[in-house]
């Protein structure tokens, strides 16, 4: 460090737009510890333009679907007549399929437990590596969880007829 | 032609009003691009720079962003629907029919609201799967995963409460079945069902409660949770690196 | 917090004024929050319901022929009459509250929601329903009309005799 000289002088000119200053120049790959050299791009425009394109695509698809497909609206609600079969919205048909076996186990215990396990997942998983191949058991369990969800929803949507009886949709079974 | 565009853009961005609103330099320099982000209240949650590999479409498939976009679209389509929809047992179904047949673009708005809701359930679910398979829930992002699970539950809750509002057969029986499931919860179940539907059976009380939950309580909760979710992404070091 | 006194924890000293007031302040804050929350939860439980009356008049005994099963749609109840007397059987499925239908051509009942089946007495034949269809209490009003109480249940073998 140079000895302080009497009188003021500017090392770096004062710049009101600058909120940072050069502190020191050091040798090395990067000031970030444990990371490879920075390989970054500006958020504007690189990220934002991608998000704009994605947004436009999503909105166009949504508009197109909404122009072609009408949201369902059945008859006025009627307490005295339960439609047959009465189905929940599709994302709850897996739940309805479980409820068909038992309301307490299928409707409360299994969904509640899976939601709890889902939330607790990061604290239960102690495997250090992120790659799925390094945490095979968990990956299998999670994949089974997803597949069971999808299968139950498909069964509830297409394979359940009047009285929640099992039907085969391509053999004249009526699908709603 | 390019001269006209140049003059026009200078006319728009060169005056005092524009400069008072957008304090950023023109985003042609890196400094201007940085300022465009952190001098803008809506964009300052973004970092100024992002890792190149985080932009790869096949890593994130934009699922989180698309979920958020769908949420915004649901607000944009949902609020106008509230101008015509009356949450009463006598009028709810009639106002749905009005939206469908009488109100200009009412059917389109309702369709967009319904399909965006379905799409959001799918994208939120897929977003969760993406985060799982890339192991992105691991330290330091554990808590953000938990926030995400709450957001998944909120998404399903928003869908479920919205389902009753048309007051048609589908709505009525889906909610009758759904709330009866709640009554199987040991101890608290019957009280919970009573509070949820405001009585012993699905009726006016249930319709109003679901309406308030659907239009005020759950969206507000979702907005707050999303704010925490996005802020945590920054604080946890941006989105995780591709494997 | 002021930890100036260095006495060992075993020598339990009486609580100082500052600690006492701090504890009191926090306690009052939490108590007020908790009681406000409890009041808020209580607020959500309606005291008066504008629901249909649960005691309904279902006509005179002679309106029902022996051996008949009559469905009263608006009250979701079946009125059964056989040689043992009258029985008011609720049509609300004991599983998740859907309305059961009487099967055409037989005396059994089935629920359209989750496929529960009930026999002619309302007993569960199959499906997820945890218990048989409830039997409501039937009384006779002084006017000679039968009154069914939809919220008061009696054993299924309990028949009302005129």
Coordinates of C-alpha atoms in Angstrom, one line a residue:
Chain A
X1 CA 0.0 0.0 0.0
X2 CA 1.3 3.4 -0.9
X3 CA 1.8 5.8 2.0
X4 CA -1.0 8.2 2.3
X5 CA 0.0 11.4 0.5
X6 CA -1.3 14.7 1.7
X7 CA -4.1 16.1 -0.3
X8 CA -6.9 14.3 -2.1
X9 CA -6.8 12.7 -5.4
X10 CA -9.2 10.4 -7.2
X11 CA -8.1 6.8 -7.9
X12 CA -11.5 6.1 -9.6
X13 CA -13.6 8.9 -10.8
X14 CA -16.9 9.3 -8.9
X15 CA -19.7 7.7 -10.8
X16 CA -23.2 8.1 -9.4
X17 CA -24.4 5.1 -11.5
X18 CA -21.9 2.8 -10.0
X19 CA -22.9 0.8 -6.9
X20 CA -19.7 -1.2 -6.9
X21 CA -16.0 -0.5 -7.1
X22 CA -12.8 -2.3 -7.9
X23 CA -11.3 -3.5 -4.7
X24 CA -8.4 -5.6 -5.8
X25 CA -7.1 -7.6 -8.7
X26 CA -6.2 -11.2 -7.8
X27 CA -4.9 -14.1 -9.8
X28 CA -7.1 -17.1 -10.1
X29 CA -9.8 -18.8 -12.1
X30 CA -12.8 -17.2 -10.5
X31 CA -13.7 -15.5 -7.2
X32 CA -16.4 -18.0 -6.7
X33 CA -15.3 -20.9 -4.5
X34 CA -15.8 -24.5 -5.7
X35 CA -17.2 -23.5 -9.0
X36 CA -15.8 -23.6 -12.5
X37 CA -15.2 -20.4 -14.4
X38 CA -18.3 -18.4 -14.8
X39 CA -20.3 -19.2 -17.9
X40 CA -23.1 -16.7 -17.6
X41 CA -25.1 -14.5 -19.9
X42 CA -27.1 -11.4 -19.3
X43 CA -30.7 -12.1 -18.1
X44 CA -31.8 -9.3 -20.4
X45 CA -32.2 -10.3 -23.2
X46 CA -31.2 -14.0 -23.0
X47 CA -33.5 -15.3 -20.3
X48 CA -36.3 -12.8 -20.7
X49 CA -36.7 -13.3 -24.5
X50 CA -37.0 -17.1 -23.9
X51 CA -39.6 -16.6 -21.3
X52 CA -41.5 -14.3 -23.6
X53 CA -41.5 -16.9 -26.4
X54 CA -42.6 -19.6 -24.0
X55 CA -45.4 -17.3 -22.7
X56 CA -46.6 -16.5 -26.2
X57 CA -46.7 -20.2 -27.1
X58 CA -48.6 -21.2 -24.0
X59 CA -51.1 -18.4 -24.5
X60 CA -51.6 -19.3 -28.1
X61 CA -52.2 -22.9 -27.3
X62 CA -54.6 -22.1 -24.5
X63 CA -56.6 -19.7 -26.7
X64 CA -56.7 -22.3 -29.5
X65 CA -58.0 -25.0 -27.1
X66 CA -60.6 -22.7 -25.6
X67 CA -61.9 -21.8 -29.0
X68 CA -62.4 -25.4 -29.9
X69 CA -63.4 -27.1 -26.7
X70 CA -66.1 -25.9 -24.4
X71 CA -65.9 -26.4 -20.6
X72 CA -68.6 -28.9 -19.5
X73 CA -71.7 -27.7 -17.8
X74 CA -74.3 -30.2 -16.8
X75 CA -77.9 -29.8 -15.6
X76 CA -78.7 -27.7 -12.6
X77 CA -77.6 -29.3 -9.3
X78 CA -80.3 -31.7 -8.0
X79 CA -80.0 -33.1 -4.5
X80 CA -82.5 -35.8 -5.2
X81 CA -80.9 -37.4 -8.2
X82 CA -77.3 -38.6 -8.1
X83 CA -75.9 -38.9 -11.7
X84 CA -74.7 -42.4 -12.4
X85 CA -71.7 -42.6 -12.4
X86 CA -70.9 -39.5 -10.4
X87 CA -67.3 -38.5 -11.0
X88 CA -65.0 -36.0 -9.4
X89 CA -62.8 -33.8 -11.6
X90 CA -60.2 -35.9 -13.4
X91 CA -57.3 -35.0 -11.1
X92 CA -59.3 -36.4 -8.1
X93 CA -60.4 -39.6 -9.9
X94 CA -57.4 -41.4 -8.6
X95 CA -58.6 -40.4 -5.1
X96 CA -62.1 -41.4 -6.0
X97 CA -60.8 -44.8 -7.1
X98 CA -59.1 -45.2 -3.7
X99 CA -62.2 -44.0 -1.9
X100 CA -64.1 -46.7 -3.7
X101 CA -62.1 -49.3 -1.7
X102 CA -62.2 -47.5 1.6
X103 CA -63.1 -43.9 2.6
X104 CA -60.8 -43.7 5.6
X105 CA -57.8 -45.6 4.2
X106 CA -58.1 -44.5 0.6
X107 CA -59.5 -41.0 1.2
X108 CA -57.6 -39.8 4.2
X109 CA -54.7 -42.0 5.3
X110 CA -53.1 -42.7 1.9
X111 CA -53.4 -39.2 0.4
X112 CA -52.4 -37.6 3.7
X113 CA -49.4 -39.8 4.2
X114 CA -48.2 -39.4 0.7
X115 CA -48.5 -35.6 0.9
X116 CA -46.6 -35.7 4.2
X117 CA -43.9 -37.9 2.8
X118 CA -43.7 -35.7 -0.3
X119 CA -43.1 -32.6 1.8
X120 CA -40.6 -34.4 4.0
X121 CA -38.7 -35.9 1.1
X122 CA -35.6 -33.6 1.2
X123 CA -35.1 -34.4 4.9
X124 CA -35.6 -38.1 4.5
X125 CA -33.3 -38.5 1.5
X126 CA -29.7 -38.6 2.8
X127 CA -28.0 -39.6 -0.4
X128 CA -25.4 -37.1 -1.3
X129 CA -25.6 -37.3 -5.1
X130 CA -28.2 -35.6 -7.3
X131 CA -28.0 -38.0 -10.2
X132 CA -31.0 -40.5 -10.2
X133 CA -28.6 -43.3 -10.9
X134 CA -26.9 -42.6 -7.5
X135 CA -30.2 -42.8 -5.6
X136 CA -31.9 -45.7 -7.3
X137 CA -34.3 -46.8 -4.5
X138 CA -35.8 -43.3 -4.1
X139 CA -36.1 -42.8 -7.9
X140 CA -37.9 -46.1 -8.2
X141 CA -40.3 -45.3 -5.3
X142 CA -41.1 -41.8 -6.8
X143 CA -41.6 -43.2 -10.3
X144 CA -43.9 -45.9 -8.9
X145 CA -45.8 -43.1 -7.1
X146 CA -46.3 -41.2 -10.3
X147 CA -47.2 -44.2 -12.3
X148 CA -49.8 -45.3 -9.7
X149 CA -51.3 -41.8 -9.7
X150 CA -51.6 -41.8 -13.5
X151 CA -53.0 -45.4 -13.6
X152 CA -55.6 -44.7 -11.0
X153 CA -56.7 -41.5 -12.8
X154 CA -56.9 -43.4 -16.1
X155 CA -58.9 -46.2 -14.5
X156 CA -61.3 -43.7 -12.8
X157 CA -61.7 -41.8 -16.1
X158 CA -62.2 -44.5 -18.6
X159 CA -62.7 -47.9 -16.9
X160 CA -65.5 -47.0 -14.5
X161 CA -69.1 -47.1 -15.6
X162 CA -72.5 -46.9 -13.8
X163 CA -72.3 -47.8 -10.1
X164 CA -68.5 -47.5 -10.4
X165 CA -68.5 -50.9 -12.0
X166 CA -65.5 -51.9 -14.1
X167 CA -66.1 -51.4 -17.8
X168 CA -63.9 -51.6 -20.9
X169 CA -64.2 -48.4 -22.9
X170 CA -63.5 -50.0 -26.3
X171 CA -66.2 -52.6 -25.8
X172 CA -69.2 -50.4 -25.9
X173 CA -68.8 -49.1 -22.4
X174 CA -70.0 -45.6 -22.1
X175 CA -67.3 -43.1 -21.2
X176 CA -68.3 -39.7 -20.0
Chain B
X1 CA -37.4 2.3 -42.8
X2 CA -34.8 1.6 -40.1
X3 CA -34.3 5.4 -39.8
X4 CA -38.0 5.8 -39.0
X5 CA -37.9 3.1 -36.3
X6 CA -34.7 4.7 -34.9
X7 CA -36.4 8.1 -34.7
X8 CA -39.6 6.7 -33.3
X9 CA -37.8 4.8 -30.6
X10 CA -35.8 7.9 -29.7
X11 CA -39.0 9.9 -29.5
X12 CA -40.6 7.3 -27.2
X13 CA -37.6 6.6 -25.0
X14 CA -35.7 10.0 -25.2
X15 CA -38.2 12.1 -23.3
X16 CA -38.3 13.0 -19.6
X17 CA -41.4 11.0 -18.8
X18 CA -40.0 7.7 -20.1
X19 CA -36.7 8.4 -18.3
X20 CA -38.5 9.1 -15.1
X21 CA -40.4 5.8 -15.3
X22 CA -37.5 3.6 -16.6
X23 CA -34.3 4.8 -15.0
X24 CA -32.3 2.3 -17.0
X25 CA -29.9 3.2 -19.8
X26 CA -30.9 1.7 -23.1
X27 CA -30.3 -2.0 -22.9
X28 CA -27.6 -2.1 -25.6
X29 CA -24.7 -2.0 -23.2
X30 CA -24.2 -4.6 -20.4
X31 CA -24.8 -1.8 -17.9
X32 CA -28.1 -0.9 -19.6
X33 CA -29.1 -4.5 -19.5
X34 CA -28.2 -4.8 -15.8
X35 CA -30.2 -1.7 -15.0
X36 CA -33.2 -2.9 -17.0
X37 CA -33.3 -5.7 -14.4
X38 CA -32.5 -4.2 -11.1
X39 CA -34.2 -0.8 -11.7
X40 CA -37.5 -2.5 -12.5
X41 CA -39.6 -3.6 -9.6
X42 CA -41.2 -6.5 -11.5
X43 CA -37.8 -7.8 -12.8
X44 CA -35.5 -7.2 -9.9
X45 CA -36.3 -10.7 -8.6
X46 CA -34.2 -11.9 -11.5
X47 CA -30.4 -12.0 -11.2
X48 CA -28.6 -9.7 -13.6
X49 CA -26.7 -12.7 -15.0
X50 CA -27.8 -16.3 -15.3
X51 CA -25.8 -19.4 -16.0
X52 CA -25.9 -20.4 -19.6
X53 CA -26.7 -24.0 -18.9
X54 CA -29.7 -22.9 -16.8
X55 CA -31.3 -21.6 -20.0
X56 CA -31.4 -25.1 -21.7
X57 CA -35.0 -25.8 -22.4
X58 CA -34.6 -29.6 -22.0
X59 CA -33.4 -29.1 -18.4
X60 CA -36.4 -27.2 -17.0
X61 CA -39.0 -27.4 -19.8
X62 CA -40.1 -24.0 -18.5
X63 CA -42.5 -25.9 -16.2
X64 CA -42.2 -23.7 -13.2
X65 CA -42.5 -20.5 -15.3
X66 CA -45.4 -21.9 -17.3
X67 CA -47.2 -22.8 -14.1
X68 CA -46.8 -19.2 -12.9
X69 CA -47.9 -17.9 -16.3
X70 CA -51.0 -20.0 -16.1
X71 CA -51.7 -18.7 -12.6
X72 CA -51.5 -15.2 -13.9
X73 CA -53.9 -16.1 -16.8
X74 CA -56.3 -17.6 -14.3
X75 CA -56.4 -14.3 -12.4
X76 CA -56.8 -12.4 -15.6
X77 CA -59.7 -14.6 -16.8
X78 CA -61.1 -15.2 -13.3
X79 CA -61.6 -11.6 -12.2
X80 CA -63.8 -10.6 -15.2
X81 CA -65.9 -13.8 -14.7
X82 CA -66.6 -12.5 -11.2
X83 CA -68.4 -9.5 -12.7
X84 CA -71.2 -11.8 -14.0
X85 CA -71.1 -14.7 -11.6
X86 CA -73.4 -14.6 -8.6
X87 CA -72.6 -17.1 -5.8
X88 CA -76.1 -17.9 -4.8
X89 CA -77.9 -21.2 -5.1
X90 CA -80.7 -19.6 -7.1
X91 CA -78.5 -17.6 -9.5
X92 CA -75.2 -19.4 -9.9
X93 CA -76.3 -21.8 -12.6
X94 CA -78.2 -19.1 -14.4
X95 CA -75.1 -16.8 -14.4
X96 CA -73.1 -19.7 -15.9
X97 CA -75.7 -20.0 -18.7
X98 CA -75.5 -16.2 -19.2
X99 CA -71.8 -16.4 -19.5
X100 CA -72.2 -19.1 -22.0
X101 CA -74.9 -17.6 -24.2
X102 CA -75.4 -13.9 -23.5
X103 CA -72.2 -12.3 -22.4
X104 CA -69.8 -11.3 -25.2
X105 CA -66.7 -13.6 -25.0
X106 CA -68.1 -15.0 -21.8
X107 CA -67.8 -18.6 -23.1
X108 CA -64.3 -18.0 -24.2
X109 CA -63.2 -16.6 -20.9
X110 CA -64.8 -19.5 -19.0
X111 CA -63.2 -22.0 -21.3
X112 CA -59.8 -20.4 -20.9
X113 CA -60.3 -20.3 -17.1
X114 CA -61.2 -24.0 -17.0
X115 CA -58.5 -25.3 -19.4
X116 CA -55.8 -23.1 -17.8
X117 CA -56.8 -24.6 -14.4
X118 CA -56.5 -28.1 -15.8
X119 CA -53.2 -27.2 -17.5
X120 CA -51.8 -25.7 -14.3
X121 CA -52.5 -29.0 -12.3
X122 CA -50.5 -30.8 -15.0
X123 CA -47.6 -28.4 -15.2
X124 CA -47.3 -28.1 -11.4
X125 CA -47.2 -31.9 -11.2
X126 CA -44.6 -32.2 -14.0
X127 CA -42.6 -29.4 -12.4
X128 CA -42.4 -31.4 -9.2
X129 CA -41.3 -34.5 -11.2
X130 CA -38.6 -32.5 -13.0
X131 CA -37.3 -31.1 -9.7
X132 CA -37.3 -34.6 -8.3
X133 CA -35.5 -36.3 -11.1
X134 CA -32.8 -33.6 -11.3
X135 CA -32.3 -33.9 -7.5
X136 CA -32.9 -30.2 -7.2
X137 CA -34.6 -30.6 -3.9
X138 CA -31.3 -31.3 -2.2
X139 CA -29.4 -28.9 0.0
X140 CA -29.7 -25.9 0.0
X141 CA -33.1 -26.2 -1.7
X142 CA -34.9 -28.5 0.8
X143 CA -37.2 -25.8 2.1
X144 CA -38.1 -24.6 -1.3
X145 CA -39.3 -28.1 -2.2
X146 CA -41.6 -28.0 0.9
X147 CA -43.0 -24.6 -0.2
X148 CA -43.5 -26.3 -3.6
X149 CA -45.5 -29.1 -2.1
X150 CA -47.7 -26.5 -0.3
X151 CA -48.2 -24.8 -3.7
X152 CA -49.2 -28.1 -5.2
X153 CA -51.8 -28.6 -2.4
X154 CA -53.0 -25.0 -3.0
X155 CA -53.3 -25.6 -6.7
X156 CA -55.5 -28.7 -6.0
X157 CA -57.5 -26.7 -3.5
X158 CA -58.1 -23.9 -5.9
X159 CA -59.3 -26.4 -8.5
X160 CA -61.5 -28.2 -6.1
X161 CA -63.2 -25.0 -4.8
X162 CA -63.7 -23.7 -8.3
X163 CA -65.4 -26.9 -9.3
X164 CA -68.5 -26.3 -7.1
X165 CA -69.2 -22.8 -8.4
X166 CA -71.1 -23.6 -11.6
X167 CA -73.7 -25.4 -9.3
X168 CA -74.4 -28.1 -11.8
X169 CA -74.8 -31.8 -11.2
X170 CA -71.1 -32.5 -11.7
X171 CA -70.2 -29.7 -9.3
X172 CA -72.7 -30.6 -6.6
X173 CA -71.9 -34.3 -6.4
X174 CA -68.2 -33.9 -6.7
X175 CA -68.2 -31.6 -3.8
X176 CA -70.7 -33.8 -1.8
X177 CA -68.3 -36.7 -2.2
X178 CA -65.2 -34.6 -1.7
X179 CA -66.3 -33.0 1.6
X180 CA -67.6 -36.3 2.9
X181 CA -64.1 -37.7 2.5
X182 CA -63.0 -34.9 4.9
X183 CA -65.5 -36.1 7.5
X184 CA -63.6 -39.4 7.7
X185 CA -60.6 -37.7 9.2
X186 CA -60.4 -39.0 12.8
X187 CA -61.5 -36.7 15.6
X188 CA -61.7 -33.4 13.7
X189 CA -63.3 -34.7 10.5
X190 CA -67.0 -34.0 11.1
X191 CA -66.2 -30.5 12.5
X192 CA -64.0 -29.8 9.6
X193 CA -66.7 -30.8 7.1
X194 CA -69.2 -28.6 9.0
X195 CA -67.0 -25.6 8.8
X196 CA -66.0 -26.2 5.2
X197 CA -69.5 -26.4 3.9
X198 CA -71.1 -24.1 6.5
X199 CA -73.8 -26.6 7.5
X200 CA -74.8 -30.2 7.3
X201 CA -75.3 -30.5 3.6
X202 CA -73.9 -28.8 0.5
X203 CA -76.1 -25.7 0.0
X204 CA -75.9 -22.0 0.0
X205 CA -73.4 -21.9 2.9
X206 CA -71.1 -24.2 1.0
X207 CA -71.4 -22.3 -2.2
X208 CA -70.5 -19.0 -0.6
X209 CA -67.6 -20.4 1.4
X210 CA -66.1 -22.1 -1.6
X211 CA -66.5 -18.9 -3.6
X212 CA -64.6 -16.9 -0.9
X213 CA -62.0 -19.6 -0.7
X214 CA -61.7 -19.7 -4.5
X215 CA -61.5 -16.0 -5.2
X216 CA -59.8 -14.6 -2.1
X217 CA -58.3 -16.9 0.5
X218 CA -56.5 -19.5 -1.7
X219 CA -55.3 -17.1 -4.4
X220 CA -53.8 -14.8 -1.7
X221 CA -52.2 -17.8 0.0
X222 CA -50.8 -18.9 -3.4
X223 CA -49.4 -15.5 -4.2
X224 CA -47.6 -15.3 -0.8
X225 CA -46.2 -18.8 -1.2
X226 CA -45.1 -18.1 -4.7
X227 CA -43.3 -14.9 -3.6
X228 CA -41.4 -17.0 -1.0
X229 CA -40.8 -19.7 -3.7
X230 CA -39.3 -17.4 -6.2
X231 CA -37.3 -15.4 -3.6
X232 CA -35.9 -18.7 -2.3
X233 CA -34.7 -19.6 -5.8
X234 CA -32.4 -16.5 -5.7
X235 CA -31.3 -17.1 -2.2
X236 CA -30.6 -20.8 -2.8
X237 CA -28.2 -19.8 -5.6
X238 CA -30.4 -19.8 -8.7
X239 CA -31.9 -22.8 -10.3
X240 CA -29.8 -26.0 -9.9
X241 CA -27.1 -26.9 -12.4
X242 CA -28.0 -29.5 -15.0
X243 CA -26.6 -32.9 -14.1
Chain C
X1 CA -31.5 -10.2 28.5
X2 CA -29.5 -9.3 31.6
X3 CA -27.6 -12.2 33.0
X4 CA -25.7 -10.3 35.6
X5 CA -26.5 -12.5 38.5
X6 CA -24.2 -15.4 38.6
X7 CA -25.9 -17.7 41.0
X8 CA -26.0 -21.3 40.1
X9 CA -29.3 -22.6 38.7
X10 CA -29.9 -24.9 41.8
X11 CA -30.3 -21.9 44.0
X12 CA -33.7 -21.0 42.7
X13 CA -34.0 -17.2 43.2
X14 CA -37.4 -15.6 43.0
X15 CA -38.1 -14.1 39.7
X16 CA -37.0 -10.6 39.3
X17 CA -39.4 -7.8 38.4
X18 CA -38.0 -7.3 34.9
X19 CA -38.3 -11.1 34.1
X20 CA -41.7 -11.2 35.6
X21 CA -42.9 -8.3 33.5
X22 CA -41.3 -9.7 30.3
X23 CA -43.0 -13.0 30.8
X24 CA -46.2 -11.3 31.6
X25 CA -46.0 -9.2 28.4
X26 CA -45.2 -12.1 26.1
X27 CA -47.8 -14.2 27.8
X28 CA -50.5 -11.5 27.4
X29 CA -49.5 -11.1 23.7
X30 CA -49.8 -14.9 23.0
X31 CA -52.9 -15.2 25.0
X32 CA -54.6 -12.4 23.1
X33 CA -53.5 -13.9 19.8
X34 CA -54.7 -17.4 20.8
X35 CA -58.1 -16.1 22.0
X36 CA -58.6 -14.0 18.9
X37 CA -57.7 -17.1 16.8
X38 CA -60.1 -19.3 18.8
X39 CA -62.9 -16.7 18.3
X40 CA -62.1 -16.6 14.6
X41 CA -62.5 -20.3 14.4
X42 CA -65.7 -20.3 16.4
X43 CA -67.0 -17.5 14.1
X44 CA -66.7 -20.0 11.2
X45 CA -69.2 -22.4 12.7
X46 CA -72.7 -21.2 11.8
X47 CA -75.2 -21.2 14.7
X48 CA -78.3 -20.9 12.6
X49 CA -78.7 -22.9 9.4
X50 CA -81.2 -22.2 6.7
X51 CA -81.6 -25.8 5.8
X52 CA -84.7 -27.8 5.2
X53 CA -86.5 -29.1 8.4
X54 CA -85.4 -32.5 9.4
X55 CA -88.8 -33.5 10.7
X56 CA -91.1 -34.0 7.8
X57 CA -94.7 -35.2 7.4
X58 CA -95.1 -38.1 5.1
X59 CA -98.8 -38.6 4.9
X60 CA -101.2 -40.9 6.5
X61 CA -100.5 -44.6 7.1
X62 CA -103.3 -45.6 4.7
X63 CA -101.5 -43.8 1.9
X64 CA -99.0 -46.7 1.7
X65 CA -100.2 -50.1 0.6
X66 CA -98.7 -53.1 2.4
X67 CA -95.5 -54.4 0.9
X68 CA -94.8 -51.2 -0.9
X69 CA -91.6 -49.2 -1.2
X70 CA -92.2 -45.5 -1.7
X71 CA -89.4 -43.0 -2.5
X72 CA -89.9 -39.5 -1.2
X73 CA -87.6 -37.6 -3.5
X74 CA -87.3 -34.3 -1.8
X75 CA -86.4 -35.8 1.6
X76 CA -84.2 -38.6 0.3
X77 CA -86.0 -41.3 2.2
X78 CA -87.7 -44.6 1.4
X79 CA -91.0 -45.5 3.2
X80 CA -91.2 -49.2 3.5
X81 CA -94.4 -50.9 4.6
X82 CA -94.6 -54.6 5.3
X83 CA -96.5 -56.8 7.7
X84 CA -94.3 -55.7 10.6
X85 CA -95.2 -52.1 10.1
X86 CA -93.6 -49.0 8.7
X87 CA -89.9 -48.2 8.3
X88 CA -88.3 -45.0 7.0
X89 CA -85.0 -45.9 5.4
X90 CA -82.6 -43.0 4.5
X91 CA -81.5 -43.0 0.9
X92 CA -78.2 -41.2 1.8
X93 CA -75.3 -43.6 1.2
X94 CA -73.4 -44.2 4.4
X95 CA -70.1 -44.1 2.4
X96 CA -69.9 -40.5 1.1
X97 CA -73.4 -39.1 1.1
X98 CA -74.6 -39.9 -2.5
X99 CA -78.3 -40.8 -3.0
X100 CA -78.8 -44.5 -3.5
X101 CA -81.3 -45.7 -6.1
X102 CA -83.7 -48.6 -5.9
X103 CA -82.7 -51.2 -8.5
X104 CA -85.3 -51.8 -11.1
X105 CA -87.0 -55.1 -10.8
X106 CA -85.6 -56.0 -7.4
X107 CA -85.7 -54.8 -3.8
X108 CA -82.0 -54.0 -3.6
X109 CA -80.4 -50.6 -3.7
X110 CA -77.2 -49.3 -5.2
X111 CA -75.1 -46.2 -5.0
X112 CA -74.0 -44.6 -8.2
X113 CA -70.9 -42.9 -6.8
X114 CA -68.7 -45.7 -5.6
X115 CA -70.8 -48.8 -6.3
X116 CA -72.0 -49.8 -2.9
X117 CA -74.9 -52.3 -2.9
X118 CA -77.6 -52.7 -0.2
X119 CA -80.1 -55.5 0.2
X120 CA -83.9 -55.0 0.8
X121 CA -83.3 -54.2 4.5
X122 CA -80.5 -51.7 3.7
X123 CA -77.7 -54.0 4.8
X124 CA -74.5 -53.7 2.9
X125 CA -74.1 -56.4 0.2
X126 CA -70.9 -55.2 -1.3
X127 CA -68.9 -52.0 -1.9
X128 CA -67.2 -49.5 0.3
X129 CA -70.2 -48.4 2.4
X130 CA -69.1 -49.0 6.1
X131 CA -72.6 -49.6 7.5
X132 CA -76.1 -50.3 6.4
X133 CA -78.6 -47.5 5.4
X134 CA -79.9 -45.7 8.4
X135 CA -83.5 -46.1 9.6
X136 CA -85.2 -42.9 10.7
X137 CA -87.6 -42.6 13.6
X138 CA -91.3 -42.5 12.6
X139 CA -93.9 -41.1 14.9
X140 CA -97.6 -40.3 14.6
X141 CA -98.7 -36.7 14.8
X142 CA -102.0 -36.0 16.5
X143 CA -103.4 -35.0 13.1
X144 CA -103.0 -38.6 12.0
X145 CA -100.0 -37.9 9.8
X146 CA -96.8 -39.9 10.1
X147 CA -93.7 -37.8 10.9
X148 CA -90.2 -38.9 10.0
X149 CA -87.2 -37.4 11.8
X150 CA -84.3 -37.5 9.4
X151 CA -81.8 -36.8 12.1
X152 CA -83.0 -39.3 14.7
X153 CA -82.0 -42.9 14.0
X154 CA -83.4 -46.2 15.3
X155 CA -82.2 -49.8 14.9
X156 CA -83.1 -51.3 11.5
X157 CA -85.3 -53.9 13.1
X158 CA -87.4 -51.2 14.7
X159 CA -90.7 -51.0 12.9
X160 CA -93.4 -48.4 13.5
X161 CA -96.8 -49.8 14.0
X162 CA -100.0 -47.8 13.9

